[in-house]
Amino acid sequence: MRLKLKLIAASFKMFVRQKEAILWTILLPLFMIFLFSFVNFEGMGTVSLGIVNYSQDTTLIALLKPIRTLKITHGKEPSELTALQDGDREVVLIIPASFQPSGQDSLKLYLNAERPQETQAGRVIIQRALDEMVFQRTNIPRPTLVTETVNSRNLTYIDFLLPGVLAMSIMNSGIFGVAFGFVMLKKRGILRRLLVTPMNTNDFIISQVISRLAVLMLQVVIMVGVGMLLFDLHFAGSILDMLVVGILGGIVFLAIGFALSGISKSEDQVAPLANIITLPMMFLSGIFFSRSTLPGIAHTVTDFFPLTYLADGLRNIAIEGATLGDIWPQLLGLTVWSIVTVFLAIKAFRWE
Amino acid sequence: MNTVLNVQNLTKRYGDLVAVQGISFSVQQQEIFGILGPNGAGKTTTLEMIETLRPIDSGSVTLDGMDVSKEPQNVKRSIGVQLQSSSFFDKLSLTELLQLFGEMYSRRVDALALLKEVELQDKAKSYVAELSGGQKQRFSIAAALVNDPVILFLDEPTTGLDPQARRHLWGVIKRIRSEGKTVVLTTHYMEEAEELCDRVAIMDHGNIVSNAPPQELIEKLLGKGFKKARVERLANLEDVFLDMTGHSLRDE
């Protein structure tokens, strides 16, 4: 027991002192989220409107301005029309010099034929603003629409992304960390040197697993913590549940790492094997984007990926506040995977 | 004198190749015993069978009264091993490594005393990666001493070292012997064997072709009327090298 504790402490110490390891397991995932936080998916629901105003009047513009769906730019006619042709504008509105709120001039609207949805919306909004302008000059009573906004939890892309990236980094540090780490220990004769001591070899493996799971727990806590502090993560669940799911997933990926280190003789052999396993999961397990766009058969296959179970489990806890009971299908999936992979690891792992 | 190690008809086969062909030898307490031979002669395989790292195909090895193939765990507790080109964990200091190795033998180790033994006390807080070649070899001897072994196995301890570092390591090995330990080492350097070893076994093609003190082997050869093509002068080039560069260590 004492030896196990010392081995765990030593291996944890080695991890903390390894700058590259901290970079890969903690900083890189955070950096990825930081990068993705610049991707403005919310910007997709807007209409970009160029306004060319030849008149002195700004009544109409004042009415359009507060409408958040519109992204308004002001410019001269030729440049705005060029922008329209380049696809930078969806709608360009020309207000003639003679324009007055009480007048009967016609305003000209250029529409981008490539963006029917946006131009349709832009047209309705501008027509509605013109009607409003006319109404304001009359005193005709009219029915009004009383609106009340219901606060949804207003989830952002980061809320979707962060649990996914966390799952991915658990996978990568499990598979790459163990596979490369043990191949290196083997190749440099460190494992052989341990074999001439009377140490029980299982103690060594167990302490390696435990120290790596400790690092994993650190990953979960740091990612969720930094997410809440810096990226406005709406974390709805329990961090303890996150740790349980994380550890179960970690066991699956650590076991895959041990199996790979058993069948590889050098780093050159490990790298392609590890990539073959991790890359498809990284792109198909719904880490960055929802799997709902995958075609039927691919959707069904990816349902069974261990990374899908891990990412979905973590995500359901994080954004829906799901409990462990709620995510039993994911827990079951990970449990089955852990039995399979631990069995494979025991079969494949070699000390020499 | 006590026999610490007794090897009888030790054999190792790899398929059709017989790497070690039924060799026998014994090593006495506090002896420095050298195993010499060209590459592929079977030196390392022999050591690894004695060290419990490789199964023994036939024959027997008795170490401090224990049968190696029957009591490997107890044998491991009694031996100190420096493997050829083996390394240690990164990112643990020499002190931490020695303490960790001590724990593998359920021992609390005085790491500083061990480092002093191999003259590395100044490097107590360094990582192995920061050591020079000679320092690394000395550290792996310190690591082999954590369990206060009866016998120390050193596989090519001075390969790749400069003359200064090699001579320094000889001093360390002699001192360890003077403290009551038995040493078995392999080497490719004949002057090293001549300087260090009480007795040498020369191996070739998996056999021991002779086993005697170095001086005795030399006398025997001269007795056969052997003459060197070039008469040895009272100094050689290594003496010149050391005269010009000094005996002091370069790796500190």
Coordinates of C-alpha atoms in Angstrom, one line a residue:
Chain A
M1 CA 0.0 0.0 0.0
R2 CA 2.8 2.4 1.0
L3 CA 4.6 1.6 -2.3
K4 CA 1.4 2.2 -4.3
L5 CA 1.0 5.6 -2.7
K6 CA 4.6 6.5 -3.3
L7 CA 4.3 5.4 -6.9
I8 CA 1.1 7.4 -7.4
A9 CA 2.7 10.5 -5.8
A10 CA 5.8 10.1 -8.0
S11 CA 3.9 9.7 -11.2
F12 CA 1.7 12.7 -10.3
K13 CA 4.8 14.7 -9.6
M14 CA 6.3 13.7 -12.9
F15 CA 3.1 14.8 -14.7
V16 CA 3.0 18.2 -13.0
R17 CA 6.7 18.8 -13.8
Q18 CA 6.2 17.9 -17.5
K19 CA 5.3 21.2 -19.1
E20 CA 4.3 19.5 -22.4
A21 CA 1.8 17.3 -20.6
I22 CA 0.1 20.2 -18.9
L23 CA 0.0 22.0 -22.3
W24 CA -1.7 19.1 -24.0
T25 CA -4.2 18.1 -21.3
I26 CA -5.2 21.4 -19.9
L27 CA -4.1 24.4 -21.9
L28 CA -4.8 23.1 -25.4
P29 CA -8.5 22.2 -24.8
L30 CA -9.0 25.6 -23.2
F31 CA -7.3 27.3 -26.1
M32 CA -9.6 25.4 -28.5
I33 CA -12.7 26.7 -26.7
F34 CA -11.2 30.2 -26.7
L35 CA -10.8 30.0 -30.5
F36 CA -14.3 28.6 -31.0
S37 CA -15.7 31.3 -28.8
F38 CA -14.9 33.8 -31.7
V39 CA -17.0 31.8 -34.1
N40 CA -20.2 33.8 -34.2
F41 CA -22.9 31.2 -34.9
E42 CA -25.5 33.6 -33.5
G43 CA -24.7 35.9 -36.3
M44 CA -26.3 33.6 -38.8
G45 CA -29.8 34.8 -38.1
T46 CA -29.2 38.4 -39.2
V47 CA -29.9 40.4 -42.4
S48 CA -27.2 42.7 -43.6
L49 CA -28.7 45.9 -44.9
G50 CA -26.9 48.6 -46.8
I51 CA -28.6 52.0 -46.8
V52 CA -27.8 54.7 -49.3
N53 CA -29.6 57.9 -48.2
Y54 CA -29.8 60.8 -50.7
S55 CA -32.3 62.7 -48.5
Q56 CA -31.9 64.7 -45.4
D57 CA -34.5 62.8 -43.5
T58 CA -33.6 60.1 -41.0
T59 CA -37.0 59.1 -39.7
L60 CA -37.0 55.7 -41.5
I61 CA -33.4 55.0 -40.5
A62 CA -34.3 55.8 -36.8
L63 CA -37.0 53.2 -37.0
L64 CA -34.8 50.5 -38.6
K65 CA -31.9 51.1 -36.2
P66 CA -33.2 49.4 -33.1
I67 CA -34.2 46.2 -35.0
R68 CA -31.6 43.7 -33.9
T69 CA -32.1 41.4 -36.8
L70 CA -30.6 44.0 -39.1
K71 CA -26.9 44.6 -39.5
I72 CA -26.9 48.1 -41.0
T73 CA -24.2 49.8 -43.0
H74 CA -24.3 53.2 -44.6
G75 CA -22.5 54.0 -47.8
K76 CA -22.6 55.4 -51.3
E77 CA -24.6 53.7 -54.0
P78 CA -21.8 52.2 -56.1
S79 CA -19.9 50.8 -53.2
E80 CA -23.1 49.3 -51.6
L81 CA -24.1 47.7 -54.8
T82 CA -20.7 46.2 -55.3
A83 CA -20.9 44.8 -51.7
L84 CA -24.3 43.3 -52.7
Q85 CA -22.8 41.7 -55.7
D86 CA -19.9 40.4 -53.6
G87 CA -22.4 38.8 -51.2
D88 CA -21.5 41.1 -48.4
R89 CA -25.0 42.6 -48.3
E90 CA -28.3 40.8 -48.5
V91 CA -30.4 43.9 -49.0
V92 CA -29.5 47.5 -50.2
L93 CA -32.1 50.3 -49.6
I94 CA -31.9 53.5 -51.7
I95 CA -33.7 56.4 -50.1
P96 CA -34.2 59.1 -52.8
A97 CA -33.3 62.8 -52.3
S98 CA -36.9 63.9 -52.3
F99 CA -37.9 61.4 -49.6
Q100 CA -40.2 62.7 -46.8
P101 CA -42.1 60.7 -44.2
S102 CA -45.3 62.3 -45.5
G103 CA -44.5 61.9 -49.2
Q104 CA -45.3 59.4 -51.8
D105 CA -41.9 58.6 -53.2
S106 CA -40.9 55.1 -53.9
L107 CA -37.9 53.7 -52.3
K108 CA -35.7 51.2 -54.1
L109 CA -34.7 47.9 -52.6
Y110 CA -32.0 45.7 -54.2
L111 CA -32.2 42.1 -53.1
N112 CA -29.5 39.5 -53.1
A113 CA -30.9 36.6 -55.1
E114 CA -28.6 34.1 -53.5
R115 CA -30.2 34.7 -50.0
P116 CA -33.9 34.3 -50.4
Q117 CA -34.6 33.8 -46.7
E118 CA -32.7 36.9 -45.5
T119 CA -34.0 39.1 -48.3
Q120 CA -37.5 38.1 -47.6
A121 CA -37.1 38.9 -43.9
G122 CA -35.3 42.2 -44.7
R123 CA -38.1 43.2 -47.1
V124 CA -40.9 42.5 -44.6
I125 CA -39.0 44.4 -41.9
I126 CA -38.5 47.5 -44.1
Q127 CA -42.1 47.5 -45.3
R128 CA -43.2 47.2 -41.6
A129 CA -41.0 50.2 -40.7
L130 CA -42.6 52.3 -43.5
D131 CA -46.1 51.4 -42.3
E132 CA -45.1 52.3 -38.7
M133 CA -43.8 55.6 -40.0
V134 CA -47.1 56.4 -41.6
F135 CA -49.1 55.3 -38.5
Q136 CA -47.1 57.5 -36.3
R137 CA -48.4 60.6 -38.2
T138 CA -52.0 59.6 -37.7
N139 CA -54.1 59.1 -34.6
I140 CA -56.0 56.2 -35.8
P141 CA -56.6 53.7 -33.0
R142 CA -55.1 50.3 -33.6
P143 CA -54.8 47.0 -31.8
T144 CA -51.5 46.6 -30.1
L145 CA -49.4 43.6 -29.5
V146 CA -48.3 43.2 -25.9
T147 CA -45.3 41.0 -25.8
E148 CA -43.7 39.2 -22.9
T149 CA -40.4 37.4 -23.3
V150 CA -40.0 34.1 -21.6
N151 CA -36.4 33.6 -20.5
S152 CA -35.1 30.4 -21.9
R153 CA -31.7 29.4 -20.5
N154 CA -30.3 30.9 -23.6
L155 CA -27.7 28.2 -24.3
T156 CA -24.7 29.3 -26.3
Y157 CA -22.4 27.3 -28.6
I158 CA -19.8 27.2 -25.8
D159 CA -22.3 25.3 -23.6
F160 CA -22.5 22.7 -26.3
L161 CA -18.8 22.7 -27.1
L162 CA -17.1 22.7 -23.7
P163 CA -18.3 19.3 -22.5
G164 CA -17.4 17.9 -25.9
V165 CA -13.9 19.2 -25.8
L166 CA -13.6 17.9 -22.3
A167 CA -14.5 14.5 -23.4
M168 CA -12.1 14.7 -26.3
S169 CA -9.2 15.7 -24.1
I170 CA -10.0 12.8 -21.7
M171 CA -9.8 10.5 -24.7
N172 CA -6.6 12.0 -26.0
S173 CA -4.7 12.1 -22.7
G174 CA -5.9 8.6 -22.0
I175 CA -4.9 7.0 -25.3
F176 CA -1.9 9.2 -26.3
G177 CA -0.6 9.7 -22.7
V178 CA -0.5 6.0 -21.8
A179 CA 0.4 4.6 -25.2
F180 CA 3.3 7.0 -25.8
G181 CA 4.3 7.0 -22.1
F182 CA 4.6 3.2 -21.8
V183 CA 6.3 2.7 -25.2
M184 CA 8.8 5.2 -24.0
L185 CA 9.3 3.5 -20.7
K186 CA 9.8 0.2 -22.5
K187 CA 12.1 1.5 -25.2
R188 CA 14.4 3.3 -22.7
G189 CA 14.7 0.2 -20.6
I190 CA 12.9 1.8 -17.6
L191 CA 10.4 -1.0 -17.3
R192 CA 13.2 -3.6 -17.5
R193 CA 15.0 -1.8 -14.7
L194 CA 11.8 -2.0 -12.6
L195 CA 11.5 -5.8 -13.4
V196 CA 14.8 -6.5 -11.5
T197 CA 13.3 -5.0 -8.3
P198 CA 11.0 -7.2 -6.2
M199 CA 8.1 -4.7 -6.8
N200 CA 4.8 -6.3 -7.7
T201 CA 4.2 -5.3 -11.3
N202 CA 0.5 -4.9 -10.8
D203 CA 1.2 -2.2 -8.1
F204 CA 3.0 -0.2 -10.8
I205 CA 0.1 -0.5 -13.3
I206 CA -2.5 0.3 -10.7
S207 CA -0.7 3.3 -9.4
Q208 CA -0.2 4.6 -13.0
V209 CA -3.9 4.3 -13.6
I210 CA -4.8 6.0 -10.4
S211 CA -2.5 8.9 -10.9
R212 CA -3.8 9.4 -14.5
L213 CA -7.3 9.4 -13.2
A214 CA -6.3 12.0 -10.7
V215 CA -5.1 14.2 -13.5
L216 CA -8.3 13.5 -15.4
M217 CA -10.3 14.8 -12.4
L218 CA -8.2 17.9 -12.4
Q219 CA -9.0 18.3 -16.1
V220 CA -12.7 18.1 -15.4
V221 CA -12.7 20.6 -12.6
I222 CA -10.4 23.1 -14.3
M223 CA -12.3 23.0 -17.6
V224 CA -15.7 23.5 -15.9
G225 CA -14.3 26.1 -13.6
V226 CA -12.5 28.1 -16.3
G227 CA -15.6 27.7 -18.5
M228 CA -17.8 29.3 -15.9
L229 CA -15.3 32.0 -15.1
L230 CA -14.2 33.0 -18.6
F231 CA -16.6 31.7 -21.1
D232 CA -19.9 32.2 -19.4
L233 CA -20.7 28.5 -19.3
H234 CA -24.2 27.7 -18.1
F235 CA -23.3 24.7 -16.0
A236 CA -26.5 23.2 -14.7
G237 CA -25.4 19.8 -13.3
S238 CA -23.3 18.4 -10.5
I239 CA -19.5 18.4 -10.8
L240 CA -19.4 15.1 -8.9
D241 CA -21.6 13.5 -11.6
M242 CA -19.2 14.9 -14.2
L243 CA -16.3 13.3 -12.3
V244 CA -18.0 9.9 -12.2
V245 CA -18.7 9.9 -16.0
G246 CA -15.3 11.3 -16.7
I247 CA -13.6 8.5 -14.7
L248 CA -15.6 5.8 -16.4
G249 CA -14.7 7.2 -19.8
G250 CA -11.1 7.6 -18.6
I251 CA -10.9 3.9 -17.8
V252 CA -12.0 3.0 -21.4
F253 CA -9.4 5.3 -23.0
L254 CA -6.6 4.4 -20.6
A255 CA -7.2 0.7 -21.3
I256 CA -7.0 1.4 -25.1
G257 CA -3.7 3.2 -24.4
F258 CA -2.4 0.2 -22.5
A259 CA -3.5 -2.1 -25.3
L260 CA -1.8 0.0 -27.9
S261 CA 1.5 0.2 -25.9
G262 CA 1.4 -3.6 -25.7
I263 CA 1.2 -4.1 -29.5
S264 CA 3.7 -1.3 -30.4
K265 CA 7.4 -1.4 -30.2
S266 CA 8.1 2.3 -30.9
E267 CA 6.5 5.7 -30.9
D268 CA 6.4 5.4 -34.7
Q269 CA 4.1 2.4 -34.4
V270 CA 1.9 4.0 -31.7
A271 CA 1.2 7.2 -33.5
P272 CA -0.8 5.9 -36.5
L273 CA -2.7 3.4 -34.4
A274 CA -3.7 6.0 -31.9
N275 CA -4.7 8.4 -34.7
I276 CA -6.8 5.8 -36.4
I277 CA -8.8 5.3 -33.3
T278 CA -9.1 8.9 -32.1
L279 CA -9.6 10.9 -35.3
P280 CA -12.9 9.4 -36.5
M281 CA -14.3 9.7 -32.9
M282 CA -13.1 13.3 -32.7
F283 CA -15.0 14.2 -35.8
L284 CA -18.0 11.9 -35.6
S285 CA -18.9 11.8 -31.9
G286 CA -20.6 15.2 -31.8
I287 CA -17.7 17.0 -30.2
F288 CA -17.8 20.2 -32.2
F289 CA -21.1 19.9 -34.0
S290 CA -24.3 18.0 -33.3
R291 CA -24.5 14.6 -34.8
S292 CA -28.0 15.3 -36.0
T293 CA -26.6 16.2 -39.5
L294 CA -25.1 12.8 -39.9
P295 CA -26.8 10.5 -42.4
G296 CA -28.8 7.6 -40.9
I297 CA -26.3 4.7 -40.9
A298 CA -23.4 6.9 -39.7
H299 CA -25.7 8.3 -37.0
T300 CA -26.4 4.7 -35.8
V301 CA -22.8 3.6 -35.9
T302 CA -21.5 6.7 -34.1
D303 CA -24.2 6.1 -31.4
F304 CA -22.0 3.3 -30.1
F305 CA -18.6 5.2 -30.1
P306 CA -17.2 5.4 -26.6
L307 CA -16.5 9.1 -27.1
T308 CA -20.2 9.7 -28.1
Y309 CA -21.3 8.1 -24.8
L310 CA -18.7 10.2 -22.8
A311 CA -19.5 13.5 -24.6
D312 CA -23.3 13.0 -24.4
G313 CA -23.1 12.0 -20.8
L314 CA -20.9 15.0 -19.8
R315 CA -23.0 17.4 -22.0
N316 CA -26.4 16.2 -20.6
I317 CA -25.1 16.8 -17.0
A318 CA -23.5 20.1 -17.9
I319 CA -26.3 21.8 -19.9
E320 CA -29.4 19.9 -18.9
G321 CA -28.6 19.3 -15.3
A322 CA -29.1 15.6 -15.8
T323 CA -28.4 13.2 -13.0
L324 CA -26.5 9.9 -13.2
G325 CA -29.9 8.2 -13.3
D326 CA -31.0 10.3 -16.3
I327 CA -27.9 9.3 -18.3
W328 CA -28.1 5.6 -17.7
P329 CA -27.8 4.7 -21.4
Q330 CA -24.4 6.5 -21.6
L331 CA -23.2 4.9 -18.3
L332 CA -24.2 1.5 -19.6
G333 CA -22.4 2.1 -22.9
L334 CA -19.3 3.2 -21.1
T335 CA -19.4 0.3 -18.7
V336 CA -19.6 -2.2 -21.6
W337 CA -16.8 -0.5 -23.4
S338 CA -14.6 -0.5 -20.2
I339 CA -15.1 -4.2 -19.8
V340 CA -14.1 -4.9 -23.4
T341 CA -11.1 -2.5 -23.4
V342 CA -9.8 -3.6 -20.0
F343 CA -9.9 -7.2 -21.2
L344 CA -8.1 -6.2 -24.4
A345 CA -5.5 -4.3 -22.4
I346 CA -4.8 -7.3 -20.1
K347 CA -4.4 -9.5 -23.2
A348 CA -2.2 -7.1 -25.1
F349 CA 0.0 -5.4 -22.5
R350 CA 3.6 -6.5 -22.4
W351 CA 6.3 -5.5 -20.0
E352 CA 9.1 -6.1 -22.5
Chain B
M1 CA 35.9 -18.0 1.2
N2 CA 32.2 -17.9 0.6
T3 CA 30.8 -18.7 -2.8
V4 CA 28.2 -16.0 -3.5
L5 CA 27.3 -17.0 -7.0
N6 CA 27.4 -20.5 -8.4
V7 CA 26.4 -21.1 -12.1
Q8 CA 26.2 -24.7 -13.3
N9 CA 25.6 -25.8 -17.0
L10 CA 23.6 -22.6 -17.7
T11 CA 22.0 -22.8 -21.1
K12 CA 19.8 -20.4 -23.2
R13 CA 18.4 -21.2 -26.6
Y14 CA 16.6 -19.0 -29.1
G15 CA 15.1 -21.3 -31.6
D16 CA 18.1 -23.1 -33.2
L17 CA 20.6 -20.6 -31.8
V18 CA 22.2 -21.7 -28.5
A19 CA 23.1 -18.3 -27.0
V20 CA 24.7 -19.7 -23.9
Q21 CA 26.0 -23.3 -24.1
G22 CA 26.0 -24.9 -20.6
I23 CA 28.5 -22.6 -18.9
S24 CA 29.7 -23.0 -15.3
F25 CA 31.5 -20.6 -13.0
S26 CA 31.4 -19.4 -9.5
V27 CA 32.1 -16.0 -7.8
Q28 CA 33.5 -15.6 -4.3
Q29 CA 32.5 -13.0 -1.8
Q30 CA 34.1 -9.6 -2.3
E31 CA 35.5 -10.6 -5.6
I32 CA 35.4 -8.5 -8.8
F33 CA 34.6 -10.9 -11.5
G34 CA 34.7 -9.9 -15.1
I35 CA 32.9 -11.5 -18.1
L36 CA 34.7 -10.6 -21.3
G37 CA 33.9 -11.4 -24.9
P38 CA 33.1 -10.0 -28.3
N39 CA 29.5 -8.8 -29.0
G40 CA 27.1 -11.6 -29.3
A41 CA 29.2 -13.9 -27.1
G42 CA 26.4 -14.3 -24.6
K43 CA 27.6 -12.1 -21.8
T44 CA 24.4 -10.0 -21.4
T45 CA 22.1 -13.1 -21.8
T46 CA 24.1 -14.8 -19.0
L47 CA 23.7 -11.8 -16.7
E48 CA 20.0 -11.5 -17.5
M49 CA 19.4 -15.1 -16.6
I50 CA 21.2 -14.7 -13.3
E51 CA 19.2 -11.4 -12.7
T52 CA 15.8 -13.3 -13.2
L53 CA 15.1 -11.2 -16.3
R54 CA 15.2 -14.2 -18.6
P55 CA 14.0 -17.8 -18.0
I56 CA 16.7 -20.4 -17.6
D57 CA 16.4 -23.1 -20.2
S58 CA 18.6 -25.6 -18.4
G59 CA 21.3 -25.7 -15.7
S60 CA 21.1 -23.9 -12.4
V61 CA 22.1 -20.6 -10.8
T62 CA 22.5 -20.4 -7.0
L63 CA 22.8 -17.0 -5.6
D64 CA 23.6 -16.5 -1.9
G65 CA 22.2 -20.0 -1.3
M66 CA 19.0 -19.4 -3.3
D67 CA 18.0 -21.1 -6.5
V68 CA 17.3 -18.3 -9.0
S69 CA 14.6 -20.1 -10.9
K70 CA 12.8 -21.2 -7.7
E71 CA 13.0 -18.0 -5.6
P72 CA 13.2 -15.1 -8.1
Q73 CA 11.6 -12.7 -5.7
N74 CA 14.1 -13.4 -2.9
V75 CA 17.0 -13.2 -5.4
K76 CA 15.7 -9.8 -6.6
R77 CA 16.0 -8.6 -3.0
S78 CA 19.6 -9.7 -2.7
I79 CA 21.0 -8.3 -6.0
G80 CA 21.9 -4.9 -7.3
V81 CA 21.6 -4.5 -11.1
Q82 CA 22.9 -1.9 -13.5
L83 CA 21.4 -2.8 -17.0
Q84 CA 23.1 -2.0 -20.2
S85 CA 21.7 1.3 -21.5
S86 CA 18.8 1.4 -19.2
S87 CA 17.4 4.7 -18.0
F88 CA 15.3 6.2 -15.2
F89 CA 12.1 8.2 -15.0
D90 CA 12.2 11.7 -16.2
K91 CA 11.3 14.6 -14.0
L92 CA 12.2 13.0 -10.7
S93 CA 15.3 14.2 -8.9
L94 CA 18.1 11.8 -8.1
T95 CA 17.1 11.8 -4.4
E96 CA 13.4 11.1 -5.3
L97 CA 14.4 8.3 -7.6
L98 CA 16.6 6.6 -5.0
Q99 CA 13.8 6.9 -2.4
L100 CA 11.3 5.5 -4.9
F101 CA 13.6 2.6 -5.7
G102 CA 14.1 2.0 -2.0
E103 CA 10.3 1.8 -1.6
M104 CA 10.2 -1.0 -4.1
Y105 CA 12.4 -3.0 -1.6
S106 CA 10.3 -1.7 1.3
R107 CA 13.3 0.3 2.5
R108 CA 13.7 3.8 3.7
V109 CA 16.8 5.0 1.9
D110 CA 19.4 7.5 2.9
A111 CA 19.6 9.0 -0.6
L112 CA 22.3 11.4 0.2
A113 CA 24.6 8.8 1.6
L114 CA 24.2 6.7 -1.5
L115 CA 24.9 9.7 -3.8
K116 CA 28.0 10.4 -1.7
E117 CA 29.1 6.8 -2.3
V118 CA 29.2 7.5 -6.1
E119 CA 30.2 11.1 -5.6
L120 CA 27.0 12.7 -6.9
Q121 CA 25.9 14.5 -3.7
D122 CA 26.1 17.8 -5.6
K123 CA 23.5 16.5 -8.1
A124 CA 20.9 15.4 -5.5
K125 CA 18.2 17.7 -6.9
S126 CA 19.1 17.2 -10.6
Y127 CA 17.1 15.1 -13.1
V128 CA 18.9 12.1 -14.8
A129 CA 18.6 13.9 -18.1
E130 CA 20.9 16.6 -16.8
L131 CA 23.7 14.2 -16.0
S132 CA 26.7 13.5 -18.2
G133 CA 27.4 9.9 -19.4
G134 CA 29.7 9.1 -16.5
Q135 CA 27.4 10.6 -13.9
K136 CA 24.5 8.6 -15.3
Q137 CA 26.5 5.4 -14.9
R138 CA 27.5 6.3 -11.4
F139 CA 23.8 7.1 -10.6
S140 CA 22.7 3.8 -11.9
I141 CA 25.2 2.2 -9.6
A142 CA 23.8 4.1 -6.7
A143 CA 20.3 2.9 -7.7
A144 CA 21.6 -0.6 -7.7
L145 CA 22.8 -0.2 -4.2
V146 CA 19.5 1.0 -2.6
N147 CA 18.8 -2.5 -1.2
D148 CA 22.3 -3.0 0.2
P149 CA 22.7 -6.0 -2.2
V150 CA 25.0 -9.0 -1.6
I151 CA 26.2 -8.8 -5.2
L152 CA 26.3 -6.1 -7.8
F153 CA 25.9 -6.8 -11.5
L154 CA 27.2 -4.1 -13.9
D155 CA 26.7 -4.6 -17.6
E156 CA 29.3 -2.6 -19.5
P157 CA 29.4 0.2 -16.9
T158 CA 32.1 2.2 -18.7
T159 CA 31.1 1.9 -22.3
G160 CA 31.1 5.3 -24.0
L161 CA 32.9 7.1 -21.2
D162 CA 36.0 9.2 -21.7
P163 CA 39.3 8.0 -20.0
Q164 CA 38.9 10.3 -17.1
A165 CA 35.3 9.2 -16.3
R166 CA 36.3 5.6 -16.8
R167 CA 39.1 5.7 -14.3
H168 CA 36.9 7.5 -11.9
L169 CA 34.3 4.8 -12.1
W170 CA 37.0 2.2 -11.5
G171 CA 37.7 3.9 -8.2
V172 CA 34.0 3.8 -7.3
I173 CA 33.7 0.1 -8.1
K174 CA 36.9 -0.7 -6.1
R175 CA 35.5 1.2 -3.1
I176 CA 32.2 -0.6 -3.2
R177 CA 34.1 -3.9 -3.2
S178 CA 36.2 -2.8 -0.3
E179 CA 33.0 -2.3 1.7
G180 CA 32.3 -6.0 1.4
K181 CA 30.2 -6.3 -1.8
T182 CA 30.8 -8.8 -4.6
V183 CA 30.8 -7.4 -8.2
V184 CA 30.2 -9.1 -11.5
L185 CA 30.8 -6.9 -14.6
T186 CA 31.0 -7.2 -18.3
T187 CA 33.4 -5.1 -20.4
H188 CA 34.9 -4.7 -23.8
Y189 CA 38.0 -2.9 -22.4
M190 CA 40.9 -5.2 -21.6
E191 CA 42.9 -2.7 -19.6
E192 CA 39.8 -2.2 -17.5
A193 CA 39.5 -5.9 -16.8
E194 CA 43.2 -6.1 -16.1
E195 CA 43.0 -3.2 -13.7
L196 CA 39.7 -4.1 -11.9
C197 CA 39.1 -7.8 -12.0
D198 CA 40.4 -10.4 -9.6
R199 CA 39.3 -13.0 -12.1
V200 CA 37.9 -13.0 -15.7
A201 CA 35.9 -15.4 -17.7
I202 CA 36.4 -15.0 -21.4
M203 CA 33.3 -16.0 -23.4
D204 CA 32.9 -16.7 -27.1
H205 CA 30.0 -18.2 -29.0
G206 CA 28.2 -18.9 -25.7
N207 CA 31.1 -20.8 -24.1
I208 CA 33.6 -19.8 -21.4
V209 CA 36.9 -20.4 -23.1
S210 CA 39.0 -19.5 -20.0
N211 CA 38.5 -18.5 -16.4
A212 CA 41.4 -17.2 -14.4
P213 CA 43.0 -14.1 -12.9
P214 CA 44.2 -11.7 -15.6
Q215 CA 47.9 -12.0 -14.7
E216 CA 47.7 -15.7 -14.9
L217 CA 46.2 -15.6 -18.4
I218 CA 48.9 -13.2 -19.5
E219 CA 51.7 -15.4 -18.1
K220 CA 50.2 -18.4 -19.8
L221 CA 50.2 -16.7 -23.1
L222 CA 53.8 -15.5 -22.7
G223 CA 54.7 -19.1 -21.6
K224 CA 53.5 -20.3 -25.0
G225 CA 56.2 -18.1 -26.6
F226 CA 53.8 -15.2 -27.6
K227 CA 55.5 -12.0 -28.7
K228 CA 53.8 -8.8 -29.6
A229 CA 54.4 -7.5 -33.1
R230 CA 55.3 -4.2 -31.6
V231 CA 57.2 -4.1 -28.3
E232 CA 55.2 -2.4 -25.7
R233 CA 56.9 0.7 -24.4
L234 CA 56.6 1.9 -20.8
A235 CA 53.8 4.3 -21.8
N236 CA 51.0 4.1 -24.3
L237 CA 48.8 6.7 -26.0
E238 CA 46.2 6.7 -23.2
D239 CA 49.0 7.6 -20.7
V240 CA 49.9 10.5 -23.0
F241 CA 46.3 11.6 -23.2
L242 CA 45.9 11.5 -19.5
D243 CA 49.2 13.3 -19.0
M244 CA 48.0 16.1 -21.2
T245 CA 44.4 16.3 -20.1
G246 CA 44.8 15.4 -16.5
H247 CA 42.9 12.9 -14.4
S248 CA 40.3 15.2 -13.1
L249 CA 36.7 14.6 -14.2
R250 CA 35.2 16.6 -17.0
D251 CA 31.6 16.0 -16.5
E252 CA 31.0 17.9 -13.2

